[in-house]
């Protein structure tokens, strides 16, 4: 993990682009995000059939239907933890053979805005 950069969802670089770059290379993904509503990214994750650990908040704008899709998924090994109190951390860790490839740490929720349009 020697590539360090700041990604702000500018015209130059979007968090989602960096997320997708590491998603295609990993076999395990850890997500901590209080808000969870990006269905396009979840579909990509599920289609990769990778091991996923998710810590997610149970408050709006987290999508109940998206969480149900995650829990019904049978292609990937999913471990889900729910946090019913407020938390603020956003962390995405990509691993290959249990070795970290990259981590995205910042203010980007697992939402459309957090991944592509909000200045994070």
PDB file of C-alpha atoms in Angstrom:
ATOM      1  CA  UNK A   1       0.000   0.000   0.000  1.00  0.00           C
ATOM      2  CA  UNK A   2       2.522   2.594  -1.058  1.00  0.00           C
ATOM      3  CA  UNK A   3       0.173   4.668  -3.255  1.00  0.00           C
ATOM      4  CA  UNK A   4      -1.078   7.504  -1.037  1.00  0.00           C
ATOM      5  CA  UNK A   5      -3.429  10.177  -2.292  1.00  0.00           C
ATOM      6  CA  UNK A   6      -6.295  12.412  -1.303  1.00  0.00           C
ATOM      7  CA  UNK A   7      -9.483  11.845  -3.277  1.00  0.00           C
ATOM      8  CA  UNK A   8     -12.146  14.543  -2.971  1.00  0.00           C
ATOM      9  CA  UNK A   9     -14.763  13.659  -5.617  1.00  0.00           C
ATOM     10  CA  UNK A  10     -13.435  16.400  -7.851  1.00  0.00           C
ATOM     11  CA  UNK A  11     -13.471  16.480 -11.626  1.00  0.00           C
ATOM     12  CA  UNK A  12     -10.080  14.748 -11.525  1.00  0.00           C
ATOM     13  CA  UNK A  13     -10.788  11.764  -9.240  1.00  0.00           C
ATOM     14  CA  UNK A  14     -13.833  10.219  -7.595  1.00  0.00           C
ATOM     15  CA  UNK A  15     -13.886   7.961  -4.545  1.00  0.00           C
ATOM     16  CA  UNK A  16     -15.989   5.442  -6.472  1.00  0.00           C
ATOM     17  CA  UNK A  17     -13.314   5.167  -9.199  1.00  0.00           C
ATOM     18  CA  UNK A  18     -10.620   4.397  -6.616  1.00  0.00           C
ATOM     19  CA  UNK A  19     -13.016   1.999  -4.825  1.00  0.00           C
ATOM     20  CA  UNK A  20     -13.648   0.107  -8.092  1.00  0.00           C
ATOM     21  CA  UNK A  21      -9.907   0.006  -8.874  1.00  0.00           C
ATOM     22  CA  UNK A  22      -9.200  -1.928  -5.687  1.00  0.00           C
ATOM     23  CA  UNK A  23     -12.437  -3.938  -5.775  1.00  0.00           C
ATOM     24  CA  UNK A  24     -11.390  -5.758  -8.940  1.00  0.00           C
ATOM     25  CA  UNK A  25      -8.119  -6.846  -7.315  1.00  0.00           C
ATOM     26  CA  UNK A  26      -9.290  -7.934  -3.880  1.00  0.00           C
ATOM     27  CA  UNK A  27     -10.755 -11.170  -2.549  1.00  0.00           C
ATOM     28  CA  UNK A  28     -11.914  -9.638   0.735  1.00  0.00           C
ATOM     29  CA  UNK A  29     -13.497  -6.283   1.546  1.00  0.00           C
ATOM     30  CA  UNK A  30     -14.205  -4.665   4.904  1.00  0.00           C
ATOM     31  CA  UNK A  31     -16.681  -1.781   5.016  1.00  0.00           C
ATOM     32  CA  UNK A  32     -17.560   0.505   7.920  1.00  0.00           C
ATOM     33  CA  UNK A  33     -20.070   3.180   6.959  1.00  0.00           C
ATOM     34  CA  UNK A  34     -22.917   4.645   8.978  1.00  0.00           C
ATOM     35  CA  UNK A  35     -24.959   5.176   5.802  1.00  0.00           C
ATOM     36  CA  UNK A  36     -25.367   2.330   3.305  1.00  0.00           C
ATOM     37  CA  UNK A  37     -27.426   2.992   0.184  1.00  0.00           C
ATOM     38  CA  UNK A  38     -25.299   2.634  -2.968  1.00  0.00           C
ATOM     39  CA  UNK A  39     -26.998  -0.193  -4.854  1.00  0.00           C
ATOM     40  CA  UNK A  40     -24.714   0.002  -7.915  1.00  0.00           C
ATOM     41  CA  UNK A  41     -21.606  -0.618  -5.829  1.00  0.00           C
ATOM     42  CA  UNK A  42     -23.308  -3.367  -3.837  1.00  0.00           C
ATOM     43  CA  UNK A  43     -24.201  -5.192  -7.063  1.00  0.00           C
ATOM     44  CA  UNK A  44     -20.537  -5.030  -8.140  1.00  0.00           C
ATOM     45  CA  UNK A  45     -19.455  -6.409  -4.764  1.00  0.00           C
ATOM     46  CA  UNK A  46     -21.989  -9.248  -4.828  1.00  0.00           C
ATOM     47  CA  UNK A  47     -21.064 -10.159  -8.403  1.00  0.00           C
ATOM     48  CA  UNK A  48     -17.396 -10.481  -7.399  1.00  0.00           C
ATOM     49  CA  UNK A  49     -18.243 -13.333  -4.976  1.00  0.00           C
ATOM     50  CA  UNK A  50     -15.733 -12.105  -2.416  1.00  0.00           C
ATOM     51  CA  UNK A  51     -15.657 -12.211   1.355  1.00  0.00           C
ATOM     52  CA  UNK A  52     -17.274  -9.063   2.774  1.00  0.00           C
ATOM     53  CA  UNK A  53     -17.422  -7.721   6.319  1.00  0.00           C
ATOM     54  CA  UNK A  54     -19.817  -4.831   6.829  1.00  0.00           C
ATOM     55  CA  UNK A  55     -20.434  -2.560   9.805  1.00  0.00           C
ATOM     56  CA  UNK A  56     -23.370  -0.311   9.014  1.00  0.00           C
ATOM     57  CA  UNK A  57     -25.614   2.098  10.872  1.00  0.00           C
ATOM     58  CA  UNK A  58     -29.337   1.502  11.088  1.00  0.00           C
ATOM     59  CA  UNK A  59     -30.513   5.044  10.480  1.00  0.00           C
ATOM     60  CA  UNK A  60     -31.626   7.015   7.447  1.00  0.00           C
ATOM     61  CA  UNK A  61     -30.375   7.122   4.698  1.00  0.00           C
ATOM     62  CA  UNK A  62     -29.336   3.463   5.085  1.00  0.00           C
ATOM     63  CA  UNK A  63     -31.556   1.477   2.740  1.00  0.00           C
ATOM     64  CA  UNK A  64     -33.442  -1.442   4.368  1.00  0.00           C
ATOM     65  CA  UNK A  65     -33.985  -3.078   0.963  1.00  0.00           C
ATOM     66  CA  UNK A  66     -30.268  -2.852   0.199  1.00  0.00           C
ATOM     67  CA  UNK A  67     -29.449  -4.498   3.533  1.00  0.00           C
ATOM     68  CA  UNK A  68     -31.940  -7.277   2.769  1.00  0.00           C
ATOM     69  CA  UNK A  69     -30.207  -7.822  -0.603  1.00  0.00           C
ATOM     70  CA  UNK A  70     -26.878  -8.041   1.166  1.00  0.00           C
ATOM     71  CA  UNK A  71     -28.161 -10.539   3.704  1.00  0.00           C
ATOM     72  CA  UNK A  72     -29.889 -12.707   1.053  1.00  0.00           C
ATOM     73  CA  UNK A  73     -26.749 -12.928  -1.065  1.00  0.00           C
ATOM     74  CA  UNK A  74     -25.446 -16.480  -1.394  1.00  0.00           C
ATOM     75  CA  UNK A  75     -22.519 -15.873  -3.770  1.00  0.00           C
ATOM     76  CA  UNK A  76     -20.205 -14.227  -1.257  1.00  0.00           C
ATOM     77  CA  UNK A  77     -19.293 -14.833   2.346  1.00  0.00           C
ATOM     78  CA  UNK A  78     -20.972 -11.938   4.129  1.00  0.00           C
ATOM     79  CA  UNK A  79     -20.485 -10.969   7.767  1.00  0.00           C
ATOM     80  CA  UNK A  80     -22.724  -8.097   8.788  1.00  0.00           C
ATOM     81  CA  UNK A  81     -22.778  -6.105  12.007  1.00  0.00           C
ATOM     82  CA  UNK A  82     -25.320  -3.415  12.679  1.00  0.00           C
ATOM     83  CA  UNK A  83     -24.793  -0.400  14.851  1.00  0.00           C
ATOM     84  CA  UNK A  84     -27.993   1.155  16.161  1.00  0.00           C
ATOM     85  CA  UNK A  85     -26.332   4.192  17.727  1.00  0.00           C
ATOM     86  CA  UNK A  86     -24.669   6.912  15.723  1.00  0.00           C
ATOM     87  CA  UNK A  87     -21.119   6.396  14.547  1.00  0.00           C
ATOM     88  CA  UNK A  88     -19.185   8.506  12.083  1.00  0.00           C
ATOM     89  CA  UNK A  89     -16.265   6.411  10.766  1.00  0.00           C
ATOM     90  CA  UNK A  90     -15.985   5.495   7.100  1.00  0.00           C
ATOM     91  CA  UNK A  91     -13.374   2.888   6.244  1.00  0.00           C
ATOM     92  CA  UNK A  92     -13.005   0.587   3.238  1.00  0.00           C
ATOM     93  CA  UNK A  93     -10.216  -2.003   3.393  1.00  0.00           C
ATOM     94  CA  UNK A  94      -9.356  -4.152   0.378  1.00  0.00           C
ATOM     95  CA  UNK A  95      -7.418  -7.386   0.973  1.00  0.00           C
ATOM     96  CA  UNK A  96      -5.905 -10.063  -1.245  1.00  0.00           C
ATOM     97  CA  UNK A  97      -4.852 -13.344   0.391  1.00  0.00           C
ATOM     98  CA  UNK A  98      -5.380 -11.639   3.784  1.00  0.00           C
ATOM     99  CA  UNK A  99      -2.844  -8.928   2.917  1.00  0.00           C
ATOM    100  CA  UNK A 100      -4.125  -5.328   2.716  1.00  0.00           C
ATOM    101  CA  UNK A 101      -3.996  -3.883  -0.797  1.00  0.00           C
ATOM    102  CA  UNK A 102      -5.456  -0.495   0.053  1.00  0.00           C
ATOM    103  CA  UNK A 103      -7.632   1.402   2.487  1.00  0.00           C
ATOM    104  CA  UNK A 104      -9.929   4.337   1.880  1.00  0.00           C
ATOM    105  CA  UNK A 105     -10.408   6.346   5.063  1.00  0.00           C
ATOM    106  CA  UNK A 106     -12.358   9.567   5.195  1.00  0.00           C
ATOM    107  CA  UNK A 107     -15.843  10.984   5.118  1.00  0.00           C
ATOM    108  CA  UNK A 108     -17.274   9.047   2.154  1.00  0.00           C
ATOM    109  CA  UNK A 109     -20.372   7.084   3.146  1.00  0.00           C
ATOM    110  CA  UNK A 110     -21.443   4.037   1.114  1.00  0.00           C
ATOM    111  CA  UNK A 111     -23.947   6.253  -0.711  1.00  0.00           C
ATOM    112  CA  UNK A 112     -24.138   7.696  -4.220  1.00  0.00           C
ATOM    113  CA  UNK A 113     -23.193  11.137  -2.929  1.00  0.00           C
ATOM    114  CA  UNK A 114     -20.384   9.861  -0.722  1.00  0.00           C
ATOM    115  CA  UNK A 115     -18.827   7.919  -3.558  1.00  0.00           C
ATOM    116  CA  UNK A 116     -19.224  10.332  -6.434  1.00  0.00           C
ATOM    117  CA  UNK A 117     -20.703  13.806  -5.908  1.00  0.00           C
ATOM    118  CA  UNK A 118     -20.111  15.116  -2.369  1.00  0.00           C
ATOM    119  CA  UNK A 119     -16.885  16.976  -1.780  1.00  0.00           C
ATOM    120  CA  UNK A 120     -15.402  14.578   0.761  1.00  0.00           C
TER     121      UNK A 120
END
